[in-house]
Tab-separated table of C-alpha atoms in Angstrom:
chain	number	residue	atom	x	y	z
A	1	MET	CA	-3.735	13.361	-4.673
A	2	LEU	CA	-6.821	11.352	-5.504
A	3	ILE	CA	-8.591	10.237	-2.366
A	4	LEU	CA	-11.085	7.384	-2.436
A	5	ALA	CA	-13.051	5.918	0.472
A	6	ARG	CA	-12.995	2.105	0.537
A	7	LYS	CA	-14.421	-0.521	2.888
A	8	GLN	CA	-12.895	-3.824	3.913
A	9	GLY	CA	-12.867	-6.203	0.914
A	10	GLU	CA	-13.146	-3.387	-1.608
A	11	ALA	CA	-10.421	-2.657	-4.115
A	12	ILE	CA	-8.977	-0.043	-6.429
A	13	GLN	CA	-7.844	-0.804	-9.943
A	14	ILE	CA	-4.920	1.243	-11.321
A	15	GLY	CA	-4.425	0.958	-15.060
A	16	ASN	CA	-4.592	-2.539	-16.477
A	17	GLY	CA	-2.286	-4.396	-14.185
A	18	ILE	CA	-2.453	-3.075	-10.646
A	19	GLU	CA	-5.051	-3.872	-8.023
A	20	ILE	CA	-4.984	-2.609	-4.474
A	21	LYS	CA	-7.360	-4.252	-2.049
A	22	VAL	CA	-8.247	-3.457	1.545
A	23	ILE	CA	-7.919	-6.857	3.233
A	24	SER	CA	-8.680	-5.916	6.825
A	25	ILE	CA	-8.905	-2.966	9.160
A	26	GLN	CA	-7.996	-3.322	12.810
A	27	GLY	CA	-7.679	-0.238	14.968
A	28	ASP	CA	-5.139	2.050	13.311
A	29	GLN	CA	-3.735	-0.667	11.060
A	30	VAL	CA	-4.894	-1.477	7.545
A	31	LYS	CA	-3.821	-4.624	5.733
A	32	ILE	CA	-3.501	-3.971	2.016
A	33	GLY	CA	-3.171	-6.557	-0.725
A	34	ILE	CA	-1.370	-5.539	-3.892
A	35	GLU	CA	-1.413	-7.284	-7.244
A	36	ALA	CA	1.071	-5.798	-9.677
A	37	PRO	CA	3.023	-6.897	-12.753
A	38	LYS	CA	6.521	-8.301	-12.206
A	39	THR	CA	8.142	-5.118	-13.446
A	40	VAL	CA	6.450	-2.980	-10.811
A	41	GLU	CA	8.320	-2.946	-7.539
A	42	VAL	CA	6.349	-2.555	-4.358
A	43	TYR	CA	8.004	-1.402	-1.145
A	44	ARG	CA	7.028	-0.022	2.219
A	45	LYS	CA	7.709	3.650	1.625
A	46	GLU	CA	9.840	4.273	4.714
A	47	ILE	CA	12.074	1.298	3.903
A	48	TYR	CA	12.606	2.409	0.323
A	49	GLU	CA	13.478	5.909	1.557
A	50	GLN	CA	15.943	4.445	4.030
A	51	ILE	CA	17.746	2.560	1.236
A	52	GLN	CA	17.805	5.710	-0.926
A	53	GLU	CA	19.289	7.670	1.940
A	54	GLU	CA	21.871	4.983	2.737
A	55	ASN	CA	22.960	4.811	-0.916
A	56	LYS	CA	23.442	8.585	-0.971
A	57	GLN	CA	25.530	8.496	2.196
A	58	ALA	CA	27.524	5.544	0.849
A	59	ALA	CA	28.256	7.371	-2.422
A	60	THR	CA	29.450	10.485	-0.608
A	61	SER	CA	31.608	8.560	1.853
A	62	SER	CA	33.096	6.443	-0.962
A	63	MET	CA	34.022	9.526	-2.963
A	64	ASN	CA	35.773	11.045	0.038
A	65	VAL	CA	37.748	7.909	0.732
A	66	LEU	CA	38.697	7.349	-2.911
A	67	ASP	CA	39.875	10.967	-3.075
A	68	PHE	CA	41.929	10.379	0.024
A	69	ILE	CA	43.512	7.200	-1.364
A	70	LYS	CA	44.279	8.935	-4.655
A	71	LYS	CA	45.960	11.859	-2.894
A	72	SER	CA	47.957	9.655	-0.575
A	73	GLN	CA	49.293	7.687	-3.545
A	74	LYS	CA	50.661	10.767	-5.282
B	1	MET	CA	35.367	2.137	-24.751
B	2	ASN	CA	37.250	4.576	-22.509
B	3	ILE	CA	35.755	6.008	-19.373
B	4	GLN	CA	37.030	8.629	-16.962
B	5	THR	CA	37.279	7.506	-13.374
B	6	LYS	CA	38.251	9.510	-10.385
B	7	TYR	CA	40.421	6.954	-8.684
B	8	HIS	CA	41.662	4.768	-11.526
B	9	GLY	CA	42.142	7.591	-14.073
B	10	GLU	CA	41.109	6.892	-17.655
B	11	LEU	CA	40.219	3.268	-18.082
B	12	THR	CA	39.573	1.156	-21.111
B	13	ILE	CA	36.707	-1.163	-20.405
B	14	GLU	CA	35.062	-3.848	-22.442
B	15	GLU	CA	31.333	-3.667	-22.993
B	16	THR	CA	31.199	-7.144	-21.483
B	17	ASP	CA	32.569	-5.824	-18.162
B	18	ILE	CA	29.599	-3.530	-17.700
B	19	ILE	CA	27.051	-4.540	-15.092
B	20	GLN	CA	23.539	-3.504	-16.076
B	21	PHE	CA	21.020	-2.250	-13.533
B	22	GLU	CA	17.899	-1.984	-15.630
B	23	ASN	CA	16.117	0.277	-13.147
B	24	GLY	CA	19.126	1.976	-11.565
B	25	ILE	CA	19.449	1.737	-7.801
B	26	PRO	CA	17.382	3.542	-5.144
B	27	GLY	CA	18.469	7.180	-5.049
B	28	PHE	CA	20.258	6.820	-8.403
B	29	LEU	CA	17.593	5.643	-10.805
B	30	ASN	CA	19.386	7.045	-13.870
B	31	GLU	CA	22.567	5.116	-13.157
B	32	GLN	CA	22.107	1.897	-15.040
B	33	GLU	CA	25.668	0.911	-15.888
B	34	PHE	CA	28.481	0.192	-13.482
B	35	ILE	CA	31.818	-1.537	-13.536
B	36	ILE	CA	33.411	-3.298	-10.602
B	37	LEU	CA	37.116	-2.860	-9.942
B	38	PRO	CA	39.215	-4.285	-7.127
B	39	LEU	CA	40.101	-1.679	-4.520
B	40	THR	CA	42.433	-3.777	-2.388
B	41	GLU	CA	44.651	-6.708	-3.278
B	42	ASP	CA	43.101	-9.000	-0.676
B	43	GLY	CA	39.937	-9.370	-2.761
B	44	ILE	CA	37.718	-8.002	0.008
B	45	TYR	CA	36.965	-4.455	-1.118
B	46	PHE	CA	35.858	-3.374	-4.572
B	47	VAL	CA	34.751	-0.129	-6.164
B	48	MET	CA	31.511	-0.098	-8.094
B	49	LYS	CA	31.838	2.822	-10.483
B	50	SER	CA	29.212	4.462	-12.601
B	51	VAL	CA	30.003	4.382	-16.310
B	52	ARG	CA	28.188	7.642	-17.038
B	53	THR	CA	29.077	9.687	-13.945
B	54	PRO	CA	32.853	9.624	-13.298
B	55	GLN	CA	32.609	10.933	-9.756
B	56	LEU	CA	29.997	8.381	-8.648
B	57	ALA	CA	31.340	5.281	-6.963
B	58	PHE	CA	30.453	2.929	-4.173
B	59	VAL	CA	32.834	0.883	-2.101
B	60	ILE	CA	31.401	-2.622	-1.941
B	61	THR	CA	32.397	-5.862	-0.306
B	62	ASN	CA	31.742	-9.554	-0.279
B	63	PRO	CA	29.401	-9.717	2.738
B	64	PHE	CA	30.332	-13.267	3.696
B	65	THR	CA	33.826	-12.132	4.686
B	66	PHE	CA	32.283	-10.176	7.533
B	67	TYR	CA	28.986	-11.943	8.132
B	68	LYS	CA	29.471	-15.648	7.522
B	69	ASP	CA	25.850	-16.434	8.337
B	70	TYR	CA	24.390	-13.785	6.043
B	71	ASP	CA	21.543	-15.557	4.360
B	72	PHE	CA	18.501	-14.596	2.315
B	73	THR	CA	16.253	-15.950	-0.372
B	74	ILE	CA	16.086	-14.303	-3.773
B	75	GLU	CA	12.416	-13.964	-4.650
B	76	ASP	CA	11.159	-15.649	-7.816
B	77	LYS	CA	10.280	-12.263	-9.236
B	78	ILE	CA	13.942	-11.249	-9.085
B	79	VAL	CA	15.171	-14.617	-10.353
B	80	LYS	CA	12.981	-14.038	-13.411
B	81	GLN	CA	13.897	-10.387	-13.783
B	82	LEU	CA	17.626	-11.136	-13.814
B	83	ASP	CA	17.088	-14.354	-15.768
B	84	ILE	CA	19.005	-16.376	-13.177
B	85	GLU	CA	19.330	-20.042	-14.152
B	86	SER	CA	21.692	-21.328	-11.510
B	87	ALA	CA	22.634	-20.209	-7.993
B	88	THR	CA	26.288	-20.616	-8.952
B	89	ASP	CA	25.926	-17.770	-11.461
B	90	VAL	CA	24.946	-15.341	-8.705
B	91	LYS	CA	27.377	-12.956	-7.060
B	92	VAL	CA	26.462	-10.889	-4.024
B	93	PHE	CA	27.990	-7.602	-2.939
B	94	ASN	CA	26.943	-5.142	-0.272
B	95	ILE	CA	27.526	-1.411	-0.196
B	96	LEU	CA	29.669	0.114	2.530
B	97	THR	CA	29.063	3.447	4.177
B	98	LEU	CA	32.562	4.508	5.120
B	99	GLN	CA	33.372	6.335	8.299
B	100	GLU	CA	36.360	8.018	9.798
B	101	PRO	CA	37.944	6.048	11.428
B	102	PHE	CA	37.452	3.215	8.943
B	103	GLU	CA	36.733	0.736	11.752
B	104	GLU	CA	33.400	2.450	12.292
B	105	SER	CA	32.260	1.878	8.720
B	106	THR	CA	28.992	0.057	8.166
B	107	VAL	CA	27.633	-2.368	5.611
B	108	ASN	CA	24.123	-2.307	4.181
B	109	LEU	CA	22.861	-5.864	4.612
B	110	GLN	CA	19.267	-4.904	3.946
B	111	ALA	CA	19.867	-4.110	0.279
B	112	PRO	CA	22.390	-6.493	-1.311
B	113	ILE	CA	23.509	-6.159	-4.904
B	114	ILE	CA	22.695	-9.317	-6.813
B	115	ILE	CA	24.553	-9.948	-10.055
B	116	ASN	CA	23.836	-12.667	-12.564
B	117	THR	CA	27.374	-13.238	-13.839
B	118	LYS	CA	26.044	-15.050	-16.921
B	119	ASN	CA	24.424	-11.959	-18.426
B	120	ASN	CA	25.717	-9.153	-16.133
B	121	GLN	CA	22.182	-8.155	-15.182
B	122	ALA	CA	22.100	-6.794	-11.651
B	123	LYS	CA	19.790	-5.336	-9.080
B	124	GLN	CA	19.962	-3.859	-5.627
B	125	VAL	CA	17.377	-5.941	-3.856
B	126	ILE	CA	15.532	-4.728	-0.761
B	127	LEU	CA	15.097	-7.641	1.648
B	128	ASN	CA	11.984	-8.078	3.719
B	129	ASN	CA	13.970	-9.933	6.376
B	130	GLU	CA	13.765	-7.668	9.400
B	131	SER	CA	17.029	-8.827	10.929
B	132	TYR	CA	19.017	-7.070	8.195
B	133	LYS	CA	19.378	-3.286	8.366
B	134	THR	CA	21.154	-0.591	6.403
B	135	LYS	CA	23.948	-0.058	8.953
B	136	HIS	CA	25.638	-3.146	10.357
B	137	PRO	CA	29.083	-2.581	11.817
B	138	LEU	CA	31.697	-3.881	9.409
B	139	PHE	CA	33.947	-5.011	12.199
B	140	ILE	CA	32.269	-6.774	15.036
B	141	GLU	CA	35.555	-7.414	16.743
B	142	SER	CA	38.797	-5.555	16.281
B	143	PRO	CA	39.780	-5.266	12.625
B	144	ASP	CA	43.165	-6.882	13.396
B	145	SER	CA	41.479	-10.235	13.798
B	146	ILE	CA	40.244	-10.094	10.196
B	147	LYS	CA	43.395	-8.976	8.475
B	148	GLY	CA	45.302	-12.062	7.559
């Protein structure tokens, strides 16, 4: 992982289209501004992971239930 | 084209029935094509099946049946991405996580599936609204009160 030190108001440019800027720092919280092209989706990591996890659980539970329905119809 | 499905057997589907998720859905980024089939006759539950992976399916529902006040704004970015021209073209489904017993199943209100019915472009959108989570109880009261 590339690690860069930045101060408040400073930014990082990624490729042509993405800019990440440190807006403010207060205690243990950093406010970050992100400019990215429309096609790039930006999420809080833990929320994205939660959705991934929920989709996996949903797929497994759906398969079990559909199996059950199929068997009970035979 | 014909596709193999686990529950519905071999199905003939029209290309125009296929819902396109350009970027897949979280956890299943390679799954870009799904079809939606009714699961029950009451029009409440549907199966969203992967076209390429026969064993992959999600049970989905119309959220407004269970949560009448469910409400969110589709960001401009998504309106553009799905090329949505009119709100009446939009269909919303939410994915269920099924439990045994069924009454304990939950619905993911935080990440609705938005479909533009005009062009069949779809996306599972992650809402920033903090009142919607991944596991809302499907039945707030006893399920008997919902069956009609």
